[in-house]
XYZ file of N, CA and C in Angstrom:
804
model
N 13.464 -19.091 -0.292
C 13.722 -19.323 1.127
C 12.418 -19.172 1.900
N 12.305 -19.928 3.002
C 11.129 -19.889 3.855
C 9.842 -19.953 3.037
N 8.882 -19.082 3.323
C 7.609 -19.168 2.603
C 7.804 -18.901 1.122
N 8.739 -18.025 0.787
C 8.998 -17.786 -0.634
C 9.499 -19.058 -1.287
N 10.276 -19.852 -0.536
C 10.735 -21.136 -1.055
C 9.531 -22.053 -1.275
N 8.596 -22.045 -0.311
C 7.397 -22.869 -0.454
C 6.651 -22.514 -1.725
N 6.437 -21.222 -1.945
C 5.648 -20.780 -3.083
C 6.388 -20.975 -4.398
N 7.724 -20.885 -4.368
C 8.482 -20.935 -5.619
C 8.801 -22.346 -6.076
N 8.968 -23.275 -5.152
C 9.409 -24.600 -5.556
C 8.394 -25.657 -5.168
N 8.611 -26.303 -4.020
C 7.684 -27.345 -3.603
C 6.268 -26.851 -3.496
N 6.099 -25.623 -3.013
C 4.764 -25.071 -2.867
C 4.056 -24.898 -4.185
N 4.805 -24.531 -5.214
C 4.207 -24.384 -6.540
C 3.650 -25.713 -7.019
N 4.401 -26.775 -6.799
C 3.932 -28.109 -7.192
C 2.678 -28.475 -6.411
N 2.690 -28.184 -5.108
C 1.531 -28.504 -4.273
C 0.311 -27.712 -4.715
N 0.469 -26.406 -4.933
C -0.660 -25.579 -5.339
C -1.207 -26.014 -6.692
N -0.332 -26.430 -7.594
C -0.780 -26.932 -8.895
C -1.595 -28.210 -8.722
N -1.097 -29.116 -7.892
C -1.783 -30.393 -7.712
C -3.130 -30.214 -7.022
N -3.287 -29.123 -6.272
C -4.545 -28.872 -5.564
C -5.509 -28.017 -6.376
N -5.158 -27.706 -7.623
C -5.984 -26.890 -8.520
C -6.106 -25.439 -8.058
N -5.189 -24.977 -7.224
C -5.261 -23.589 -6.761
C -4.737 -22.609 -7.807
N -4.180 -23.110 -8.880
C -3.740 -22.257 -9.980
C -4.668 -22.381 -11.187
N -5.744 -23.147 -11.071
C -6.550 -23.470 -12.246
C -7.881 -22.738 -12.258
N -8.701 -23.065 -13.262
C -10.051 -22.532 -13.428
C -11.040 -23.695 -13.393
N -12.335 -23.403 -13.298
C -13.320 -24.492 -13.269
C -13.378 -25.226 -14.608
N -13.898 -26.426 -14.617
C -13.971 -27.212 -15.861
C -14.691 -26.471 -16.983
N -14.194 -26.654 -18.192
C -14.834 -26.157 -19.411
C -14.844 -24.633 -19.549
N -14.043 -23.923 -18.764
C -14.055 -22.464 -18.858
C -12.932 -21.922 -19.730
N -11.905 -22.702 -19.977
C -10.794 -22.203 -20.787
C -9.886 -23.350 -21.204
N -8.944 -23.027 -22.059
C -7.953 -24.015 -22.461
C -7.151 -24.484 -21.254
N -6.891 -23.534 -20.340
C -6.152 -23.883 -19.132
C -6.892 -24.958 -18.350
N -8.216 -24.826 -18.284
C -9.007 -25.817 -17.565
C -8.984 -27.159 -18.285
N -9.038 -27.113 -19.641
C -8.997 -28.363 -20.395
C -7.695 -29.115 -20.139
N -6.629 -28.355 -19.872
C -5.323 -28.956 -19.650
C -5.000 -29.064 -18.166
N -6.041 -29.119 -17.340
C -5.831 -29.104 -15.894
C -5.015 -30.296 -15.407
N -4.975 -31.348 -16.203
C -4.164 -32.482 -15.813
C -2.687 -32.244 -16.036
N -2.356 -31.155 -16.710
C -0.961 -30.814 -16.983
C -0.493 -29.821 -15.929
N 0.627 -30.107 -15.289
C 1.069 -29.313 -14.148
C 1.497 -27.897 -14.508
N 1.540 -27.560 -15.804
C 1.972 -26.221 -16.199
C 0.815 -25.232 -16.283
N -0.395 -25.659 -15.961
C -1.558 -24.794 -16.093
C -1.657 -23.832 -14.920
N -1.419 -22.539 -15.167
C -1.606 -21.490 -14.165
C -2.516 -20.441 -14.777
N -3.705 -20.326 -14.237
C -4.716 -19.443 -14.807
C -4.458 -17.983 -14.468
N -4.802 -17.094 -15.392
C -4.725 -15.662 -15.160
C -5.738 -15.248 -14.102
N -6.742 -16.114 -13.854
C -7.790 -15.823 -12.879
C -7.514 -16.418 -11.500
N -6.307 -16.920 -11.284
C -5.969 -17.518 -10.003
C -5.339 -16.484 -9.076
N -5.988 -16.252 -7.928
C -5.401 -15.353 -6.941
C -4.098 -15.890 -6.399
N -4.052 -17.197 -6.134
C -2.810 -17.818 -5.672
C -1.705 -17.643 -6.719
N -2.082 -17.780 -7.993
C -1.099 -17.622 -9.056
C -0.550 -16.211 -9.114
N -1.439 -15.217 -8.988
C -1.008 -13.832 -9.030
C -0.100 -13.468 -7.880
N -0.450 -13.921 -6.686
C 0.384 -13.647 -5.517
C 1.740 -14.325 -5.656
N 1.731 -15.579 -6.080
C 2.984 -16.311 -6.260
C 3.856 -15.659 -7.329
N 3.202 -15.097 -8.349
C 3.941 -14.418 -9.414
C 4.829 -13.321 -8.838
N 4.254 -12.471 -7.990
C 5.038 -11.367 -7.437
C 6.127 -11.855 -6.494
N 5.841 -12.903 -5.729
C 6.856 -13.451 -4.841
C 8.064 -13.925 -5.646
N 7.803 -14.573 -6.763
C 8.877 -15.096 -7.602
C 9.570 -13.984 -8.391
N 8.768 -13.169 -9.080
C 9.314 -12.204 -10.026
C 10.119 -11.114 -9.346
N 9.677 -10.643 -8.193
C 10.427 -9.578 -7.532
C 11.801 -10.056 -7.072
N 11.875 -11.279 -6.604
C 13.185 -11.843 -6.260
C 14.062 -11.932 -7.512
N 13.484 -12.425 -8.594
C 14.238 -12.623 -9.825
C 14.716 -11.309 -10.410
N 13.807 -10.346 -10.547
C 14.175 -9.072 -11.157
C 15.129 -8.268 -10.270
N 14.969 -8.369 -8.960
C 15.889 -7.683 -8.056
C 17.277 -8.312 -8.125
N 17.340 -9.622 -8.338
C 18.635 -10.285 -8.490
C 19.358 -9.757 -9.729
N 18.584 -9.445 -10.764
C 19.165 -8.863 -11.979
C 19.588 -7.423 -11.726
N 18.683 -6.641 -11.141
C 18.962 -5.215 -10.924
C 20.156 -4.997 -10.004
N 20.289 -5.830 -8.980
C 21.393 -5.688 -8.028
C 22.696 -6.291 -8.546
N 22.634 -6.920 -9.726
C 23.765 -7.608 -10.347
C 24.220 -8.810 -9.533
N 23.298 -9.352 -8.749
C 23.591 -10.580 -8.020
C 23.867 -11.725 -8.992
N 23.214 -11.674 -10.158
C 23.417 -12.696 -11.194
C 24.525 -12.319 -12.162
N 25.265 -11.267 -11.806
C 26.327 -10.794 -12.686
C 25.840 -9.660 -13.566
N 26.748 -9.095 -14.288
C 26.413 -7.989 -15.196
C 25.935 -8.568 -16.523
N 24.629 -8.767 -16.635
C 24.080 -9.400 -17.832
C 24.203 -8.480 -19.044
N 24.589 -9.015 -20.189
C 24.806 -8.184 -21.382
C 23.529 -7.882 -22.160
N 22.365 -8.156 -21.559
C 21.108 -7.957 -22.291
C 19.990 -7.619 -21.303
N 18.928 -7.051 -21.830
C 17.759 -6.722 -21.027
C 16.912 -7.988 -20.837
N 16.293 -8.098 -19.697
C 15.410 -9.226 -19.423
C 13.995 -8.700 -19.257
N 13.073 -9.210 -20.077
C 11.679 -8.816 -19.979
C 10.809 -10.030 -20.215
N 9.853 -10.247 -19.348
C 8.958 -11.387 -19.479
C 7.882 -11.098 -20.511
N 7.430 -12.141 -21.179
C 6.339 -11.982 -22.128
C 5.064 -11.664 -21.367
N 4.332 -10.680 -21.834
C 3.132 -10.243 -21.124
C 1.873 -10.766 -21.796
N 0.777 -10.761 -21.023
C -0.540 -11.076 -21.553
C -1.389 -9.821 -21.459
N -2.204 -9.604 -22.449
C -3.034 -8.399 -22.462
C -4.099 -8.430 -21.366
N -4.590 -9.647 -21.055
C -5.628 -9.764 -20.050
C -5.061 -9.413 -18.679
N -5.696 -8.441 -18.025
C -5.247 -7.980 -16.710
C -3.794 -7.494 -16.741
N -3.402 -6.880 -17.854
C -2.017 -6.434 -18.032
C -1.566 -5.524 -16.893
N -2.463 -4.671 -16.405
C -2.092 -3.706 -15.381
C -1.861 -4.347 -14.013
N -2.245 -5.616 -13.866
C -2.050 -6.293 -12.581
C -0.625 -6.791 -12.382
N 0.191 -6.722 -13.435
C 1.517 -7.317 -13.362
C 2.591 -6.344 -13.861
N 3.834 -6.606 -13.467
C 4.969 -5.921 -14.077
C 5.882 -6.998 -14.653
N 6.533 -6.674 -15.756
C 7.225 -7.710 -16.522
C 8.717 -7.473 -16.718
N 9.248 -6.403 -16.159
C 10.667 -6.107 -16.318
C 11.159 -5.334 -15.103
N 12.474 -5.221 -14.984
C 13.055 -4.428 -13.900
C 12.521 -3.004 -13.957
N 12.495 -2.435 -15.159
C 12.048 -1.048 -15.323
C 10.593 -0.888 -14.872
N 9.719 -1.803 -15.275
C 8.307 -1.713 -14.901
C 8.106 -1.870 -13.398
N 8.721 -2.885 -12.812
C 8.554 -3.118 -11.383
C 9.187 -1.987 -10.572
N 10.307 -1.463 -11.033
C 10.971 -0.358 -10.355
C 10.083 0.889 -10.364
N 9.454 1.159 -11.514
C 8.600 2.346 -11.629
C 7.329 2.208 -10.793
N 6.758 0.994 -10.767
C 5.490 0.786 -10.078
C 5.657 0.553 -8.576
N 6.731 -0.151 -8.189
C 6.895 -0.547 -6.790
C 8.336 -0.307 -6.323
N 8.782 0.942 -6.296
C 10.181 1.238 -5.951
C 10.581 0.779 -4.555
N 9.673 0.929 -3.578
C 10.016 0.547 -2.213
C 10.212 -0.963 -2.096
N 9.304 -1.728 -2.711
C 9.419 -3.181 -2.663
C 10.692 -3.647 -3.365
N 11.030 -3.030 -4.482
C 12.259 -3.400 -5.192
C 13.491 -3.044 -4.369
N 13.441 -1.934 -3.659
C 14.560 -1.550 -2.791
C 14.793 -2.594 -1.706
N 13.698 -3.079 -1.112
C 13.801 -4.078 -0.052
C 14.411 -5.376 -0.585
N 13.997 -5.780 -1.771
C 14.575 -6.975 -2.384
C 16.052 -6.765 -2.702
N 16.389 -5.591 -3.198
C 17.778 -5.307 -3.522
C 18.666 -5.351 -2.284
N 18.140 -4.878 -1.143
C 18.935 -4.889 0.090
C 19.286 -6.317 0.510
N 18.381 -7.252 0.232
C 18.654 -8.653 0.527
C 19.857 -9.143 -0.280
N 19.846 -8.857 -1.577
C 20.943 -9.323 -2.425
C 22.231 -8.565 -2.154
N 22.125 -7.279 -1.866
C 23.321 -6.491 -1.573
C 24.013 -7.014 -0.319
N 23.212 -7.428 0.656
C 23.810 -8.003 1.865
C 24.581 -9.272 1.522
N 23.973 -10.146 0.725
C 24.653 -11.384 0.350
C 25.937 -11.093 -0.424
N 25.898 -10.083 -1.280
C 27.077 -9.726 -2.065
C 28.184 -9.122 -1.209
N 27.832 -8.535 -0.073
C 28.820 -7.871 0.777
C 29.611 -8.846 1.646
N 29.174 -10.093 1.698
C 29.838 -11.073 2.561
C 31.160 -11.530 1.958
N 32.113 -11.850 2.826
C 33.445 -12.272 2.385
C 33.630 -13.774 2.590
N 34.440 -14.351 1.750
C 34.767 -15.773 1.868
C 35.733 -15.952 3.044
N 35.369 -16.843 3.975
C 36.221 -17.077 5.143
C 36.939 -18.420 5.070
N 36.411 -19.334 4.262
C 37.045 -20.634 4.109
C 36.473 -21.323 2.884
N 37.073 -22.458 2.540
C 36.585 -23.245 1.411
C 36.515 -24.708 1.822
N 35.367 -25.338 1.573
C 35.172 -26.743 1.912
C 34.852 -27.519 0.645
N 35.734 -28.438 0.286
C 35.556 -29.240 -0.934
C 35.334 -28.349 -2.151
N 36.058 -27.239 -2.205
C 35.963 -26.335 -3.339
C 34.785 -25.377 -3.271
N 33.951 -25.497 -2.238
C 32.782 -24.627 -2.086
C 33.110 -23.515 -1.095
N 33.014 -22.251 -1.500
C 33.351 -21.151 -0.596
C 32.344 -21.008 0.540
N 32.847 -20.722 1.724
C 32.014 -20.462 2.895
C 32.122 -18.980 3.235
N 30.963 -18.314 3.383
C 30.946 -16.877 3.589
C 30.657 -16.535 5.051
N 31.019 -15.326 5.445
C 30.791 -14.864 6.814
C 29.388 -14.273 6.960
N 28.423 -15.006 6.477
C 27.032 -14.542 6.498
C 26.394 -14.823 7.849
N 25.792 -13.797 8.431
C 25.027 -13.990 9.655
C 23.654 -14.520 9.272
N 23.335 -15.713 9.745
C 22.108 -16.383 9.320
C 20.858 -15.559 9.633
N 20.774 -15.021 10.850
C 19.585 -14.265 11.229
C 19.417 -13.018 10.364
N 20.518 -12.342 10.064
C 20.449 -11.140 9.241
C 19.953 -11.468 7.835
N 20.515 -12.532 7.258
C 20.107 -12.933 5.908
C 18.638 -13.325 5.870
N 18.177 -14.094 6.868
C 16.787 -14.537 6.896
C 15.856 -13.360 7.138
N 16.270 -12.423 7.996
C 15.461 -11.233 8.244
C 15.239 -10.445 6.958
N 16.302 -10.244 6.197
C 16.196 -9.479 4.949
C 15.397 -10.251 3.901
N 15.543 -11.575 3.902
C 14.765 -12.395 2.978
C 13.276 -12.281 3.285
N 12.915 -12.386 4.582
C 11.509 -12.280 4.961
C 10.953 -10.899 4.655
N 11.771 -9.870 4.854
C 11.313 -8.510 4.558
C 10.976 -8.381 3.075
N 11.804 -8.976 2.225
C 11.556 -8.941 0.784
C 10.294 -9.732 0.441
N 10.149 -10.876 1.064
C 8.969 -11.703 0.820
C 7.697 -10.948 1.179
N 7.694 -10.290 2.341
C 6.514 -9.558 2.769
C 6.231 -8.371 1.867
N 7.288 -7.729 1.380
C 7.113 -6.590 0.467
C 6.383 -7.032 -0.799
N 6.723 -8.222 -1.307
C 6.034 -8.753 -2.490
C 4.575 -9.064 -2.174
N 4.323 -9.640 -0.998
C 2.944 -9.931 -0.602
C 2.133 -8.649 -0.454
N 2.746 -7.608 0.087
C 2.037 -6.342 0.274
C 1.633 -5.730 -1.067
N 2.433 -5.971 -2.096
C 2.081 -5.516 -3.438
C 0.951 -6.364 -4.014
N 1.049 -7.673 -3.824
C 0.144 -8.600 -4.506
C -1.229 -8.749 -3.856
N -1.288 -8.735 -2.538
C -2.564 -9.022 -1.866
C -3.700 -8.086 -2.270
N -3.495 -6.777 -2.318
C -4.608 -5.903 -2.736
C -5.061 -6.155 -4.172
N -4.121 -6.582 -5.024
C -4.448 -6.810 -6.424
C -5.280 -8.065 -6.626
N -4.998 -9.095 -5.839
C -5.576 -10.404 -6.122
C -6.541 -10.900 -5.051
N -6.921 -10.013 -4.134
C -7.866 -10.422 -3.090
C -9.172 -10.933 -3.704
N -9.602 -10.348 -4.794
C -10.870 -10.741 -5.414
C -10.706 -11.247 -6.842
N -9.485 -11.662 -7.191
C -9.245 -12.095 -8.570
C -9.697 -13.525 -8.808
N -9.695 -14.353 -7.764
C -10.095 -15.752 -7.957
C -11.607 -15.834 -8.107
N -12.087 -15.441 -9.278
C -13.521 -15.354 -9.526
C -14.239 -16.680 -9.289
N -13.524 -17.772 -9.444
C -14.167 -19.073 -9.379
C -13.965 -19.769 -8.043
N -13.317 -19.087 -7.106
C -13.118 -19.682 -5.790
C -14.271 -19.308 -4.866
N -14.492 -20.120 -3.874
C -15.522 -19.824 -2.885
C -15.019 -18.753 -1.926
N -15.935 -18.151 -1.189
C -15.548 -17.186 -0.166
C -14.690 -17.863 0.896
N -14.972 -19.120 1.158
C -14.201 -19.861 2.158
C -12.750 -20.019 1.720
N -12.534 -20.313 0.442
C -11.170 -20.433 -0.084
C -10.461 -19.085 -0.062
N -11.177 -18.029 -0.433
C -10.578 -16.694 -0.416
C -10.200 -16.296 1.005
N -11.067 -16.593 1.958
C -10.767 -16.277 3.354
C -9.552 -17.069 3.842
N -9.469 -18.338 3.448
C -8.319 -19.155 3.844
C -7.030 -18.562 3.282
N -7.069 -18.106 2.037
C -5.891 -17.499 1.420
C -5.391 -16.328 2.254
N -6.294 -15.412 2.607
C -5.911 -14.245 3.394
C -5.500 -14.631 4.814
N -6.175 -15.622 5.386
C -5.807 -16.102 6.726
C -4.388 -16.649 6.726
N -4.077 -17.450 5.710
C -2.752 -18.059 5.614
C -1.671 -16.996 5.458
N -1.945 -15.975 4.641
C -0.951 -14.932 4.411
C -0.753 -14.058 5.646
N -1.803 -13.881 6.444
C -1.630 -13.176 7.716
C -0.776 -14.012 8.667
N -1.052 -15.305 8.722
C -0.257 -16.193 9.573
C 1.218 -16.144 9.170
N 1.467 -15.930 7.880
C 2.850 -15.840 7.404
C 3.590 -14.686 8.065
N 2.879 -13.612 8.394
C 3.530 -12.482 9.048
C 3.990 -12.844 10.457
N 3.234 -13.690 11.144
C 3.661 -14.174 12.459
C 4.884 -15.077 12.307
N 4.888 -15.857 11.231
C 6.009 -16.755 10.962
C 7.266 -15.947 10.635
N 7.103 -14.885 9.868
C 8.234 -14.029 9.517
C 8.897 -13.445 10.750
N 8.081 -13.011 11.712
C 8.597 -12.306 12.883
C 9.562 -13.161 13.701
N 9.401 -14.489 13.648
C 10.294 -15.369 14.414
C 11.471 -15.841 13.567
N 11.600 -15.285 12.366
C 12.670 -15.689 11.428
C 12.648 -17.197 11.230
N 11.465 -17.715 10.885
C 11.317 -19.152 10.671
C 12.315 -19.615 9.621
N 12.976 -20.709 9.900
C 14.091 -21.169 9.059
C 13.628 -21.609 7.675
N 14.389 -21.209 6.636
C 13.980 -21.473 5.248
C 14.498 -22.785 4.691
N 14.612 -23.792 5.533
C 15.160 -25.050 5.068
C 14.058 -25.946 4.499
N 14.469 -26.920 3.734
C 13.496 -27.786 3.076
C 12.591 -28.470 4.086
N 13.159 -29.007 5.159
C 12.366 -29.763 6.123
C 11.344 -28.880 6.824
N 11.749 -27.678 7.227
C 10.813 -26.792 7.923
C 9.738 -26.280 6.970
N 10.092 -26.054 5.709
C 9.092 -25.638 4.727
C 8.093 -26.760 4.457
N 8.594 -27.975 4.424
C 7.732 -29.132 4.152
C 6.688 -29.316 5.236
N 6.970 -28.859 6.456
C 5.998 -28.986 7.537
C 4.706 -28.237 7.206
N 4.854 -27.061 6.591
C 3.674 -26.295 6.227
C 2.932 -26.941 5.060
N 3.683 -27.492 4.124
C 3.052 -28.120 2.965
C 2.227 -29.331 3.376
N 2.697 -30.044 4.394
C 1.990 -31.253 4.829
C 0.598 -30.932 5.354
N 0.399 -29.715 5.862
C -0.906 -29.357 6.396
C -1.761 -28.532 5.460
N -1.259 -28.274 4.257
C -2.017 -27.444 3.328
C -3.199 -28.237 2.771
N -4.417 -27.659 2.735
C -5.595 -28.389 2.242
C -5.354 -28.997 0.868
N -5.703 -30.257 0.715
C -5.387 -30.973 -0.513
C -6.284 -30.578 -1.685
N -7.301 -29.764 -1.411
C -8.192 -29.296 -2.474
C -8.687 -27.895 -2.139
N -9.293 -27.253 -3.129
C -9.915 -25.953 -2.889
C -11.041 -26.098 -1.872
N -11.151 -25.134 -0.977
C -12.231 -25.158 0.001
C -13.522 -24.665 -0.640
N -14.625 -25.251 -0.232
C -15.944 -24.825 -0.710
C -16.685 -24.148 0.444
N -17.792 -23.523 0.136
C -18.557 -22.875 1.204
C -19.168 -23.890 2.162
N -19.241 -25.136 1.760
C -19.716 -26.178 2.667
C -18.663 -26.491 3.747
N -17.417 -26.054 3.497
C -16.339 -26.290 4.458
C -16.227 -25.167 5.494
N -17.061 -24.142 5.374
C -16.896 -22.964 6.240
C -17.053 -23.306 7.723
N -18.070 -24.075 8.057
C -18.342 -24.362 9.470
C -17.921 -25.761 9.910
N -18.003 -26.702 8.994
C -17.644 -28.084 9.332
C -16.727 -28.640 8.252
N -15.525 -29.058 8.645
C -14.597 -29.670 7.701
C -14.926 -31.148 7.572
N -15.065 -31.608 6.346
C -15.436 -33.001 6.107
C -14.318 -33.946 6.508
N -14.648 -35.203 6.600
C -13.700 -36.211 7.089
C -12.545 -36.466 6.142
N -12.633 -35.973 4.887
C -11.538 -36.251 3.964
C -10.348 -35.315 4.161
N -10.423 -34.418 5.141
C -9.267 -33.612 5.504
C -8.487 -34.324 6.606
N -7.169 -34.315 6.492
C -6.338 -34.952 7.507
C -6.271 -34.086 8.763
N -5.749 -34.638 9.835
C -5.578 -33.877 11.074
C -4.709 -32.647 10.846
N -3.632 -32.837 10.097
C -2.725 -31.718 9.829
C -3.430 -30.622 9.043
N -4.234 -31.011 8.068
C -4.979 -30.030 7.276
C -5.984 -29.281 8.140
N -6.715 -30.015 8.966
C -7.678 -29.376 9.855
C -6.987 -28.422 10.819
N -5.821 -28.839 11.312
C -5.074 -27.995 12.248
C -4.673 -26.685 11.592
N -4.133 -26.756 10.379
C -3.679 -25.548 9.689
C -4.853 -24.619 9.384
N -5.920 -25.164 8.834
C -7.089 -24.345 8.493
C -7.658 -23.672 9.741
N -7.765 -24.444 10.825
C -8.349 -23.925 12.060
C -7.464 -22.860 12.701
N -6.168 -23.124 12.745
C -5.243 -22.205 13.415
C -5.142 -20.871 12.683
N -5.017 -20.890 11.358
C -4.882 -19.610 10.639
C -6.174 -18.803 10.716
N -7.315 -19.503 10.762
C -8.594 -18.805 10.916
C -8.675 -18.157 12.299
N -8.209 -18.883 13.320
C -8.238 -18.372 14.690
C -7.320 -17.161 14.836
N -6.141 -17.233 14.229
C -5.199 -16.112 14.289
C -5.824 -14.858 13.698
N -6.470 -15.011 12.548
C -7.126 -13.861 11.916
C -8.238 -13.310 12.791
N -9.037 -14.188 13.364
C -10.157 -13.753 14.199
C -9.671 -12.957 15.400
N -8.645 -13.464 16.084
C -8.117 -12.762 17.265
C -7.463 -11.449 16.863
N -6.723 -11.475 15.753
C -6.050 -10.248 15.318
C -7.063 -9.162 14.959
N -8.148 -9.554 14.289
C -9.192 -8.587 13.938
C -9.875 -8.037 15.182
N -10.157 -8.908 16.136
C -10.861 -8.481 17.345
C -10.024 -7.531 18.192
N -8.704 -7.579 18.020
C -7.811 -6.685 18.771
C -7.359 -5.494 17.929
N -7.970 -5.335 16.752
C -7.592 -4.222 15.898
C -6.167 -4.310 15.385
N -5.673 -5.536 15.203
C -4.314 -5.750 14.714
C -3.272 -5.738 15.814
N -3.715 -5.611 17.063
C -2.777 -5.519 18.185
C -2.014 -6.822 18.410
N -2.653 -7.959 18.132
C -1.986 -9.253 18.325
C -0.700 -9.327 17.516
N -0.779 -8.980 16.245
C 0.409 -9.024 15.393
C 1.450 -8.000 15.843
N 0.999 -6.815 16.219
C 1.915 -5.766 16.666
C 2.690 -6.206 17.907
N 1.987 -6.765 18.889
C 2.638 -7.224 20.121
C 3.579 -8.380 19.832
N 3.137 -9.309 18.980
C 3.962 -10.458 18.617
C 5.293 -10.006 18.014
N 5.239 -9.052 17.093
C 6.465 -8.559 16.463
C 7.382 -7.882 17.471
N 6.800 -7.142 18.424
C 7.609 -6.451 19.427
C 8.272 -7.438 20.384
N 7.607 -8.567 20.626
C 8.173 -9.579 21.512
C 9.325 -10.335 20.862
N 9.284 -10.473 19.546
C 10.275 -11.286 18.837
C 11.532 -10.463 18.488
N 12.211 -9.973 19.523
C 13.362 -9.090 19.298
C 14.691 -9.702 19.722
N 14.669 -10.887 20.301
C 15.914 -11.537 20.731
C 15.986 -12.938 20.151
N 17.181 -13.495 20.123
C 17.354 -14.850 19.607
C 16.529 -15.853 20.413
N 16.520 -15.669 21.735
C 15.772 -16.590 22.588
C 14.274 -16.503 22.303
N 13.755 -15.270 22.222
C 12.322 -15.080 21.970
C 11.929 -15.671 20.623
N 12.757 -15.454 19.610
C 12.434 -15.984 18.282
C 12.490 -17.508 18.264
N 13.456 -18.080 19.004
C 13.540 -19.540 19.089
C 12.291 -20.109 19.748
N 11.823 -19.452 20.815
C 10.601 -19.882 21.486
C 9.389 -19.693 20.566
N 9.397 -18.608 19.808
C 8.317 -18.352 18.861
C 8.242 -19.413 17.788
N 9.404 -19.827 17.275
C 9.430 -20.876 16.258
C 8.905 -22.189 16.832
N 9.288 -22.487 18.068
C 8.819 -23.716 18.716
C 7.300 -23.673 18.899
N 6.790 -22.535 19.338
C 5.362 -22.383 19.569
C 4.572 -22.536 18.274
N 5.046 -21.881 17.209
C 4.356 -21.966 15.917
C 4.343 -23.406 15.403
N 5.469 -24.068 15.532
C 5.547 -25.443 15.049
C 4.569 -26.341 15.789
N 4.523 -26.201 17.121
C 3.604 -27.032 17.890
C 2.146 -26.669 17.607
N 1.871 -25.383 17.429
C 0.512 -24.942 17.180
C -0.024 -25.521 15.880
N 0.820 -25.557 14.865
C 0.384 -26.057 13.560
C 0.253 -27.571 13.531
N 0.792 -28.218 14.544
C 0.729 -29.670 14.582
C -0.323 -30.193 15.561
N -1.143 -29.267 16.112
C -2.208 -29.701 17.014
C -3.152 -30.657 16.255
N -3.407 -31.857 16.783
C -4.321 -32.780 16.098
C -5.763 -32.368 16.306
N -6.377 -31.778 15.287
C -7.770 -31.366 15.357
C -8.659 -32.515 14.888
N -9.568 -32.941 15.724
C -10.466 -34.041 15.336
C -11.632 -33.510 14.515
């Protein structure tokens, strides 16, 4: 859902196509197979962050019995390289990140607590409050990011400083998006994907973006950089005030409208 949906589904495809999960040419088997969409390098910061976004949702769904009472243990196959950067089972993630797992579990527990109010074409309709569900989903998403960002801030050994800065800028912007309970639908998620840089940024892109970036790409890169700059200059006060303002349905609706228009500014 929302940004987690971007990273888990369509976003994963986009990041793969942009080489954000890969390594430089001739550095590994993964690089040799870069034309294959299944290549996700252990050295990719985007890959590591996406891993936690995906895995914590999955393992929490198991732990909360959202997927039913499974008759077997689920454990992912591990790699020895950077083994300590990851957790591979409910037990491991629970021991290492209990608070983050609790937040994910609360999301699923809420969904499980809802009652069927009607049935349409054989599909049950639940009494789920949309804002509550999205709020809990975003909280879980942010909890995964809070675990992953410190681990992978410097893991993309082969990325430029400009690409690393963009990664952190984008993830900070996600916190502003979370505060307005941005809708997790396919169309709204696709809006962000349309502006995502089609390739890794180089240090030559730091001050001047070349003409091969679209208006939407330039807008996204520029806006997330500006948000980070203002937030840093205010000592994080911008984000704090933004979250405090987004406390009513009306304010959040206006916030969603503002974010959407801001990301669509045509930057020449």
